[in-house]
Structure formats: structure tokens, C-alpha cells
Amino acid sequence: MLQVISLLLENKPGALMRVTGLLSARGYNIESLTVARTLDPELSRMTIVVDVEPNLRKQVIKQMNKLVNVLQATDLTDASAVCRDMVLLRVRAPQENRTAILKEAEIFSARVVESSLEGFAIEATGDPEKLDEFIAVMRSYGEIEVTRSGMVAMSLENRKLRLSPPIPKGDEAVYSHIRNGVLNG
Amino acid sequence: MSNLMSGARILLECLIREGVDCLFGYPGGVTLPFYDALYEHPIRHVLVRHEQNAAFAAEGYARSTGRTGVCCATSGPGATNLVTGLVDALMDSIPIVAITGQVSTKLIGSDAFQEADTFGITRSCTKHNFLVKNVAELPQTIHEAFYLASSGRPGPVLVDIPKDVFQAQAHYTPVTSIHLPGYKVYTEGHTGQIRRAAQMMWEAKKPLVYAGGGIIAAGASQELQELVELIDAPTVCTLMGLGGLSSSHPNFVSMPGMHGSYAANMAMTHADLLIALGVRFDDRVTGRLSAFAPHAKVIHVDIDPAEVGKNRVPDLPIVGDLKRVLPKLNAALAELKHSMGSQNASDRADWWRQIRCWQQEHPLAPSYSATEIKPQHLMAEIDRLSGGEAIVCSDVGQHQMWAAQLIRFHHPRLWINSGGLGSMGFGLPSAIGAQFARPDKLVFAIVGDGGFQMSLPELATIVNYGLPIKIIVMNNGYLGMVRQWQELFYNNRLSAVTLDSFPNVEMLAGAYGFKGRTIESPAELPPALEEAVREPGPYLLNVKVSPYENVYPMVPAGGAINEMVLAPPQPVALPK
């Protein structure tokens, strides 16, 4: 079953690899993954859709929360959340189909971003199932080419972000025996 | 005093601040600047003979003291050779920090000489890892690495440092604080849950304490003993938890699991309450999970929230540091003792009688023979000489199980073995680390003839540093544990398990300049072991044991732990 995970993580080299590695090490297949900076440039927000058995969902969230670079991992699968996906689609549109295609696009609130004699490039956003339908409809007009963004999701609940405070470093005087070359204190 | 110094010097300053007194390592091209800074430096560098053994030695140091062990290796092959030790430390939650050299920042990604993607390779082998690309980040990173390694659930942390970062000059200012906002350590435990746990413990008729490596990692042996005595509960210690409660404590039952005792496994199966402390319900302990402790409610205390509910969903979870949780739990137990303490007294007395009965039915007793040395006999003799006080570093295999079954440990951090990963070749190098950390202690390295040959080069290290380690080779001429499985489950088709051509140990030890001896008769065993212990330096004792002995009890893979095979199948009587 697909699980939707929202992650807030430090924007550091390797952070993405830690997240994906955790999933691949357990043999889970990632359906989609989006990541971008947040308002705070040192942090990224990531939305992952991954195929996980329902009884293991909690475990996956716990493992994600264990990652040092992850500030918060949240399971949005059954939570109150907005989930959106974007599709860029090119469809061949000969003269006789153009009006019909534009009509269909309008029904799905899609926007034509490029138009030429051969056809249209259309951009649509929406929840993923609705975009599946849109793609199916467009497909009925002939050959199409599709790029999807993968899901981005946002929780509608207020979740407290708990961060660990800085940890003071102790005084080095206690280690003077090492400096003096005495092994084992 | 100018504080302008090289990255290598800064690293050493940080190591001193972390209390590092010795490093186990092996130099190479990109760590040259670091080794140059180490020249005549007070931190002692121990030159091992293979990087894998640097990691194992660091583990031995950490396991025998609780302090973070440190190993270092060069880039490429040096770093890749560390990998087994890193995973080993990860599986057993052992705090080590590995410092690896990396090719210069401008060469990273160019397939430079001795370049490997250490950061990528070790991502899944460590609790966390770092690649330091700027000398300015070095002090912060080193202190973060040590904090991560030793706090929370301990584990290995690797810091990969490019050559130019070692060489770069920078002003060193001691770090006053570190900040890891996403790193969460749960220590205190939920007060309400702790109180409910205490109630459940008094309500139980057949309580059993199931204590693991977490007790030792937390340094909570004393607290465990108090708990066990407060409620007078029988206690099993896992392979990683041996010594957590003294083996001579009257409440100590023994080790549970695949090669655990009959009494421990039966107690697990029949208990109505499992008090699981710092354990992870490992498959080698639980056997078939669906049949594990079927009548028991479970209280699970662990510092790692991801372990709680991973294999067995507890009835009462407590996430916290045992060192902090157990005193509170003990206080709650003491408080409730007056009102609840006697309510199940007779059931509990029955429970104890039942356990004593199981212990007597199938004790973990050594077996002896007049003609050949039984491996169990060997372990019993080592136990006699140790008296529960020596450090015993074991390799992996049959000898490890016999040692765990038959050698007593009166304190934590005496039993050192590779539990989760089961890395052959661990015994000897971990003994090196342990002997460095505890020069006052008698250290045995109990190894099989297989694992011994995986760690042979370290004989030089032992001699080099004059470490008086007693290397006891339990030599049965086979990769015994694999042979046992082939015998029992593969129709005795012994495939690639015969270890012929074992070296003559008198000559081998002699070649390194210390004493070695081979024995094969039971009468020779006690005096030979005594001689080994008396010897002021290292000693290599090759003990030829009966080759076809199997470890029992044994829970076959996939079996429930109460379905133990207790003894070898009786030979079929031939018709007359």
C-alpha cells in the first residue's frame, strides 16, 4: 500500500541519500519523491510516496526520525493533508481535434503552456487520481508524452516541531593526562 | 601562542578534548599529514596489521570500557577494509569513531588513486557519517561525531577527511557547543508508563526479566540487580547482555535463544510477563516470532524508539535510557511493594520452583571424556581460571556459544563478542583493544581454528606491543558451526568446512617470538591453561578438541524456542 511521508530535513550533502537508502535497504520501492528548499534555506521539505505494507508504516516513520539530518518525519497517508501532483503533457493536436482538446483541458483546469501546429503542451495540477484521469482522456486523442512531478503534500494539522537544543562541550582540563602522555588515566 | 595550525593538528586537539588516549590504525598516502602530526604526539597510535582489525580493536576498547573507541585508515582500500567493523559496531550498538583519509577535495570524483566513495559506502554501515570539505568545519564535526557515537543508542560514526583538509592551516578555536537539531535522544521515560510497568510487575505471576546489551551500554547493571532483587524475578541475559547481571547471582537463569539453556527458553515460553530491558527481540533469541513468549505480556524499555514494536509489539512501551528509567522503576516498585508485593507470593514461588526444575532437568553442564578434550571441558577450565573476572573476547561460531553457555561473568564488559553481525575474525583484534583499554585485566581470546586464521596478522601486533593476551584456539579441524548445520540439515554432506593444514603453533608463535603449545589430551588441559595464564607475555594455546561435537541445546531455524533439540540424536542400534 502506498504511504505518503512528509519530511523536514537539513539541506546537507548526503541527506537525500540517507532517506532513500533507508527505504532501499528494506526493499521498498519509491513511487515518487519531491524535494526542495523551505523558507529557511538550510532546510528542505521532502514528500515521498513509497510502497510499504501497512503494518510497517510506523516503523518506517520511526527509522526516518532516527536519521540525524531529519528534523521531522510525518505519515500523511491517513492524516488531514493536501496532496498535489503536477503533470506536463504534450499531445498531438491536428486541426480537427484542437477545440475538443482545449475543452477537455478546461474541464480539468489545465493550462496550455505551448501551442504549435503539431499540438499543445499542457500543464495541469491536482490530486494524483484526477491527473490520472486527465492523462487517460488526453491519451484518447493520440500519442502523448508525460512528465509528472510526483506528489507534494502538506499537512493541515499543526504539528509541533521539536528540535534538540545545542549541547555544551565540556572542559578539556580533565584530559590533561592524555596531553601528558599518560595512558589510561 | 598562535593558534594557527593544520587540520591534522586540529583533529588531534579535538581527539584530546574527547578523551581519546589511543587510536588503532594503519597509515596511507592521504593520511600522511595526519600521521606526521601524530609523530611524538601524546595520543598513542597502535599500528594494527589490517584495517578491519583496527575497527575490531576499537570495538574491543569500547566494549571493555564503555568509552568511544577510535580507529583510522587511509582512503580507498583502507576505508573499505573498515566496513565490516563498522557494521559490526552498528549491529551491537558499540560507540566507535572511524577517521578515514580521503583524496584531496579537488580530486574527489575523478577516480583518483586510492579513491573510494567512503561517504556513500559507509552511509548504511554507520549511525551517521561525515565528509569534511572545509577545515573550518573540522572541530565541530569531530565533536559531533563523538557525541553521536556515544549518546543515545551508541554506534559507529565515520568522519572522512580529504588530504588537503588535513594540510590546510586554520585558526583553531575550541568548540564550546555542538548543535544537532534533528538528533533526538529519549532518556527519561514516561512517568505514567513507568508506574504502570511497576504495577504490571507486581501483578504478574510468572515474571521474567529479559535483559540485553542495552543494560551494558547504559551502565545499568547495578540498577538491574536492584530491580531483580526487588521483585525476585528470574532473569535471562542475552548473548549481548551476559554480565549485565552477574552469572553467579541467584536470580540469573542463563542465556536464552537458539543455543540458550532449556530453562531460559522454557521460562520465556511460559512467562506471563516479559520485562524486556535493552533488547531487540533478535531472531536468534525469539526463534519463530509467532510462537515466542505466547502467554506473556511485554514491557519493553529501550532507548531507541524504532526498536519498540519492531519485532514484538509490547503491551507497555517505555522509551528511555535504562540508567534513568530503572531507578524510577525501582522506586515505583518499592513504593508499591507494601500494597502489592505479597499478592502473588505463592504463584511466584511456584514459578521459581518450575524454573529450578527446568534448570535441573537439562542443565548447561560441561561434558568430559577421558580420551579427548571436549570443547565444553575447555570452556569449563577457562571459567575456572577466570573465576568470573577475566575479559573473554570470543570469535564467532561453536566456541562462542559454548563460551557464552559455560563461562561466568561477574561484571559487565567482560564478555566481548560479535553478536549481531557474527563477524569471524573478531576475537583476536577485539582482545587487542580490550587489553590496551584494560592493561590490568587477564584477557582471553577464545577463537576457533577458522576465525583465528582470519586474524593471524595481528599476532605481530600482540608481540609488537607486548600484550599478554592468552589466545586459546578451540581447534576441531572444521568450521564447526557450519559443519553442525551440514550434519543436521544437509545430510552430513560436509562441503568446504574442513580446515586442513593448520599451522604448527609452537613454530608459529615461535616465529613471532612468543610461546605456543598444542594439547590434545584432557589431562594436559588444566596445567596447560595454567601455564598460559602464568606466562607474563602472550601465549598461543592450540587445543585440539573432539571434532564432531555439536552445540546443544539448539533451536532449529524457524523453530519455536521451546522446541529445542537437547542432545545429539541417538545412534540407531544395528541389528545383531
mmCIF file of C-alpha atoms in Angstrom, chain B residues 196-371:
data_model
loop_
_atom_site.group_PDB
_atom_site.id
_atom_site.type_symbol
_atom_site.label_atom_id
_atom_site.label_comp_id
_atom_site.label_asym_id
_atom_site.label_seq_id
_atom_site.Cartn_x
_atom_site.Cartn_y
_atom_site.Cartn_z
ATOM 1 C CA ARG B 196 2.060 1.154 35.125
ATOM 2 C CA ALA B 197 5.057 -1.076 34.459
ATOM 3 C CA ALA B 198 5.682 -1.376 38.192
ATOM 4 C CA GLN B 199 2.062 -2.378 38.727
ATOM 5 C CA MET B 200 2.227 -4.986 35.977
ATOM 6 C CA MET B 201 5.381 -6.365 37.529
ATOM 7 C CA TRP B 202 3.718 -6.883 40.885
ATOM 8 C CA GLU B 203 0.585 -8.274 39.272
ATOM 9 C CA ALA B 204 2.489 -10.912 37.315
ATOM 10 C CA LYS B 205 2.508 -14.486 38.474
ATOM 11 C CA LYS B 206 5.354 -15.598 36.238
ATOM 12 C CA PRO B 207 7.536 -12.571 35.570
ATOM 13 C CA LEU B 208 10.781 -12.915 33.666
ATOM 14 C CA VAL B 209 13.432 -10.273 33.148
ATOM 15 C CA TYR B 210 14.890 -10.433 29.636
ATOM 16 C CA ALA B 211 17.997 -8.247 29.759
ATOM 17 C CA GLY B 212 20.194 -7.407 26.800
ATOM 18 C CA GLY B 213 23.136 -5.370 25.592
ATOM 19 C CA GLY B 214 21.267 -2.186 26.465
ATOM 20 C CA ILE B 215 21.920 -2.834 30.144
ATOM 21 C CA ILE B 216 25.634 -2.876 29.459
ATOM 22 C CA ALA B 217 25.560 0.099 27.073
ATOM 23 C CA ALA B 218 23.656 2.110 29.681
ATOM 24 C CA GLY B 219 25.917 1.032 32.536
ATOM 25 C CA ALA B 220 22.778 -0.029 34.380
ATOM 26 C CA SER B 221 23.915 -3.334 35.882
ATOM 27 C CA GLN B 222 23.548 -2.122 39.440
ATOM 28 C CA GLU B 223 20.046 -0.834 38.725
ATOM 29 C CA LEU B 224 19.165 -4.120 37.044
ATOM 30 C CA GLN B 225 20.332 -6.070 40.054
ATOM 31 C CA GLU B 226 18.227 -3.884 42.330
ATOM 32 C CA LEU B 227 15.173 -4.453 40.170
ATOM 33 C CA VAL B 228 15.674 -8.183 40.011
ATOM 34 C CA GLU B 229 16.096 -8.394 43.767
ATOM 35 C CA LEU B 230 13.136 -6.114 44.481
ATOM 36 C CA ILE B 231 10.677 -8.362 42.704
ATOM 37 C CA ASP B 232 12.774 -11.518 42.977
ATOM 38 C CA ALA B 233 12.364 -12.194 39.271
ATOM 39 C CA PRO B 234 14.238 -14.846 37.341
ATOM 40 C CA THR B 235 16.468 -13.205 34.765
ATOM 41 C CA VAL B 236 17.833 -14.259 31.428
ATOM 42 C CA CYS B 237 20.663 -12.309 29.815
ATOM 43 C CA THR B 238 21.061 -12.397 26.049
ATOM 44 C CA LEU B 239 24.363 -13.050 24.314
ATOM 45 C CA MET B 240 24.949 -9.287 24.327
ATOM 46 C CA GLY B 241 23.751 -8.904 27.886
ATOM 47 C CA LEU B 242 25.937 -11.502 29.602
ATOM 48 C CA GLY B 243 27.481 -9.960 32.688
ATOM 49 C CA GLY B 244 24.652 -7.414 32.862
ATOM 50 C CA LEU B 245 23.559 -9.432 35.855
ATOM 51 C CA SER B 246 26.333 -11.439 37.448
ATOM 52 C CA SER B 247 26.281 -15.078 36.328
ATOM 53 C CA SER B 248 26.598 -16.027 39.990
ATOM 54 C CA HIS B 249 23.558 -14.062 41.054
ATOM 55 C CA PRO B 250 20.888 -16.473 42.321
ATOM 56 C CA ASN B 251 18.290 -14.889 40.029
ATOM 57 C CA PHE B 252 20.368 -15.378 36.903
ATOM 58 C CA VAL B 253 18.931 -18.255 34.905
ATOM 59 C CA SER B 254 21.191 -18.227 31.819
ATOM 60 C CA MET B 255 21.141 -17.204 28.180
ATOM 61 C CA PRO B 256 18.016 -17.713 26.062
ATOM 62 C CA GLY B 257 17.776 -18.318 22.333
ATOM 63 C CA MET B 258 18.970 -20.617 19.610
ATOM 64 C CA HIS B 259 21.712 -22.041 21.817
ATOM 65 C CA GLY B 260 20.243 -20.860 25.070
ATOM 66 C CA SER B 261 19.542 -23.102 28.003
ATOM 67 C CA TYR B 262 16.452 -25.267 28.345
ATOM 68 C CA ALA B 263 15.439 -23.371 31.471
ATOM 69 C CA ALA B 264 15.809 -19.934 29.852
ATOM 70 C CA ASN B 265 13.816 -20.885 26.781
ATOM 71 C CA MET B 266 11.125 -22.655 28.757
ATOM 72 C CA ALA B 267 10.885 -19.658 31.068
ATOM 73 C CA MET B 268 10.456 -17.367 28.054
ATOM 74 C CA THR B 269 7.745 -19.611 26.694
ATOM 75 C CA HIS B 270 5.785 -19.920 29.939
ATOM 76 C CA ALA B 271 6.232 -16.470 31.466
ATOM 77 C CA ASP B 272 3.161 -14.288 31.841
ATOM 78 C CA LEU B 273 5.202 -11.104 31.870
ATOM 79 C CA LEU B 274 8.412 -10.348 29.973
ATOM 80 C CA ILE B 275 10.324 -7.397 31.309
ATOM 81 C CA ALA B 276 12.443 -6.679 28.258
ATOM 82 C CA LEU B 277 15.284 -4.302 29.055
ATOM 83 C CA GLY B 278 17.611 -3.093 26.317
ATOM 84 C CA VAL B 279 16.866 -5.920 23.943
ATOM 85 C CA ARG B 280 15.665 -6.021 20.365
ATOM 86 C CA PHE B 281 13.845 -9.357 20.157
ATOM 87 C CA ASP B 282 16.502 -10.635 17.797
ATOM 88 C CA ASP B 283 15.612 -13.706 15.735
ATOM 89 C CA ARG B 284 18.383 -15.688 17.420
ATOM 90 C CA VAL B 285 16.622 -15.100 20.732
ATOM 91 C CA THR B 286 12.977 -15.383 19.752
ATOM 92 C CA GLY B 287 13.071 -18.251 17.298
ATOM 93 C CA ARG B 288 9.756 -18.315 15.410
ATOM 94 C CA LEU B 289 8.341 -14.970 16.454
ATOM 95 C CA SER B 290 4.709 -16.034 16.323
ATOM 96 C CA ALA B 291 5.406 -18.737 18.906
ATOM 97 C CA PHE B 292 7.641 -16.593 21.106
ATOM 98 C CA ALA B 293 6.524 -15.981 24.692
ATOM 99 C CA PRO B 294 2.927 -16.667 23.700
ATOM 100 C CA HIS B 295 1.479 -16.197 27.185
ATOM 101 C CA ALA B 296 3.419 -13.124 28.125
ATOM 102 C CA LYS B 297 2.545 -9.504 28.299
ATOM 103 C CA VAL B 298 5.583 -7.476 27.357
ATOM 104 C CA ILE B 299 7.092 -4.411 28.954
ATOM 105 C CA HIS B 300 9.787 -3.123 26.623
ATOM 106 C CA VAL B 301 12.241 -0.486 27.751
ATOM 107 C CA ASP B 302 14.667 0.738 25.123
ATOM 108 C CA ILE B 303 16.410 3.977 24.244
ATOM 109 C CA ASP B 304 15.675 3.533 20.546
ATOM 110 C CA PRO B 305 12.017 4.174 19.722
ATOM 111 C CA ALA B 306 12.415 2.260 16.461
ATOM 112 C CA GLU B 307 13.181 -0.940 18.387
ATOM 113 C CA VAL B 308 9.966 -0.720 20.350
ATOM 114 C CA GLY B 309 7.342 -2.619 18.421
ATOM 115 C CA LYS B 310 9.726 -3.619 15.632
ATOM 116 C CA ASN B 311 9.536 -7.372 16.157
ATOM 117 C CA ARG B 312 7.159 -7.819 19.077
ATOM 118 C CA VAL B 313 4.528 -5.241 19.858
ATOM 119 C CA PRO B 314 4.826 -4.563 23.590
ATOM 120 C CA ASP B 315 1.852 -4.162 25.895
ATOM 121 C CA LEU B 316 3.717 -1.397 27.622
ATOM 122 C CA PRO B 317 6.462 0.522 25.827
ATOM 123 C CA ILE B 318 8.896 2.800 27.617
ATOM 124 C CA VAL B 319 11.363 4.756 25.526
ATOM 125 C CA GLY B 320 14.277 5.905 27.597
ATOM 126 C CA ASP B 321 17.775 5.362 28.902
ATOM 127 C CA LEU B 322 17.852 2.372 31.271
ATOM 128 C CA LYS B 323 20.220 4.298 33.520
ATOM 129 C CA ARG B 324 17.476 6.885 34.007
ATOM 130 C CA VAL B 325 14.396 4.672 33.748
ATOM 131 C CA LEU B 326 15.409 1.810 36.031
ATOM 132 C CA PRO B 327 15.913 3.929 39.180
ATOM 133 C CA LYS B 328 12.443 5.393 38.670
ATOM 134 C CA LEU B 329 11.016 1.959 38.023
ATOM 135 C CA ASN B 330 12.720 0.612 41.130
ATOM 136 C CA ALA B 331 11.358 3.493 43.177
ATOM 137 C CA ALA B 332 7.855 2.789 41.886
ATOM 138 C CA LEU B 333 8.278 -0.912 42.630
ATOM 139 C CA ALA B 334 9.485 -0.190 46.143
ATOM 140 C CA GLU B 335 6.579 2.143 46.723
ATOM 141 C CA LEU B 336 4.043 -0.453 45.568
ATOM 142 C CA LYS B 337 5.723 -3.332 47.322
ATOM 143 C CA HIS B 338 3.868 -2.702 50.539
ATOM 144 C CA SER B 339 0.423 -2.885 48.932
ATOM 145 C CA MET B 340 1.066 -5.313 46.077
ATOM 146 C CA GLY B 341 4.198 -7.186 46.999
ATOM 147 C CA SER B 342 2.662 -10.245 48.525
ATOM 148 C CA GLN B 343 -0.399 -10.726 46.355
ATOM 149 C CA ASN B 344 1.042 -13.424 44.112
ATOM 150 C CA ALA B 345 3.617 -14.808 46.506
ATOM 151 C CA SER B 346 2.579 -18.423 46.178
ATOM 152 C CA ASP B 347 2.282 -18.283 42.373
ATOM 153 C CA ARG B 348 5.714 -16.741 42.247
ATOM 154 C CA ALA B 349 7.150 -19.384 44.492
ATOM 155 C CA ASP B 350 5.687 -22.000 42.139
ATOM 156 C CA TRP B 351 7.198 -20.168 39.203
ATOM 157 C CA TRP B 352 10.637 -20.276 40.824
ATOM 158 C CA ARG B 353 10.205 -23.978 41.630
ATOM 159 C CA GLN B 354 9.291 -24.616 37.992
ATOM 160 C CA ILE B 355 12.382 -22.763 36.795
ATOM 161 C CA ARG B 356 14.672 -24.618 39.227
ATOM 162 C CA CYS B 357 13.109 -27.812 37.996
ATOM 163 C CA TRP B 358 13.855 -26.923 34.344
ATOM 164 C CA GLN B 359 17.396 -25.998 35.338
ATOM 165 C CA GLN B 360 17.917 -29.377 36.946
ATOM 166 C CA GLU B 361 16.262 -31.291 34.138
ATOM 167 C CA HIS B 362 18.661 -30.038 31.474
ATOM 168 C CA PRO B 363 21.483 -28.036 32.988
ATOM 169 C CA LEU B 364 24.116 -26.336 30.896
ATOM 170 C CA ALA B 365 26.797 -28.634 32.184
ATOM 171 C CA PRO B 366 30.193 -29.306 30.709
ATOM 172 C CA SER B 367 30.773 -32.785 29.369
ATOM 173 C CA TYR B 368 34.009 -34.654 29.845
ATOM 174 C CA SER B 369 35.772 -37.504 28.172
ATOM 175 C CA ALA B 370 38.788 -39.491 29.272
ATOM 176 C CA THR B 371 40.279 -39.684 25.793
#
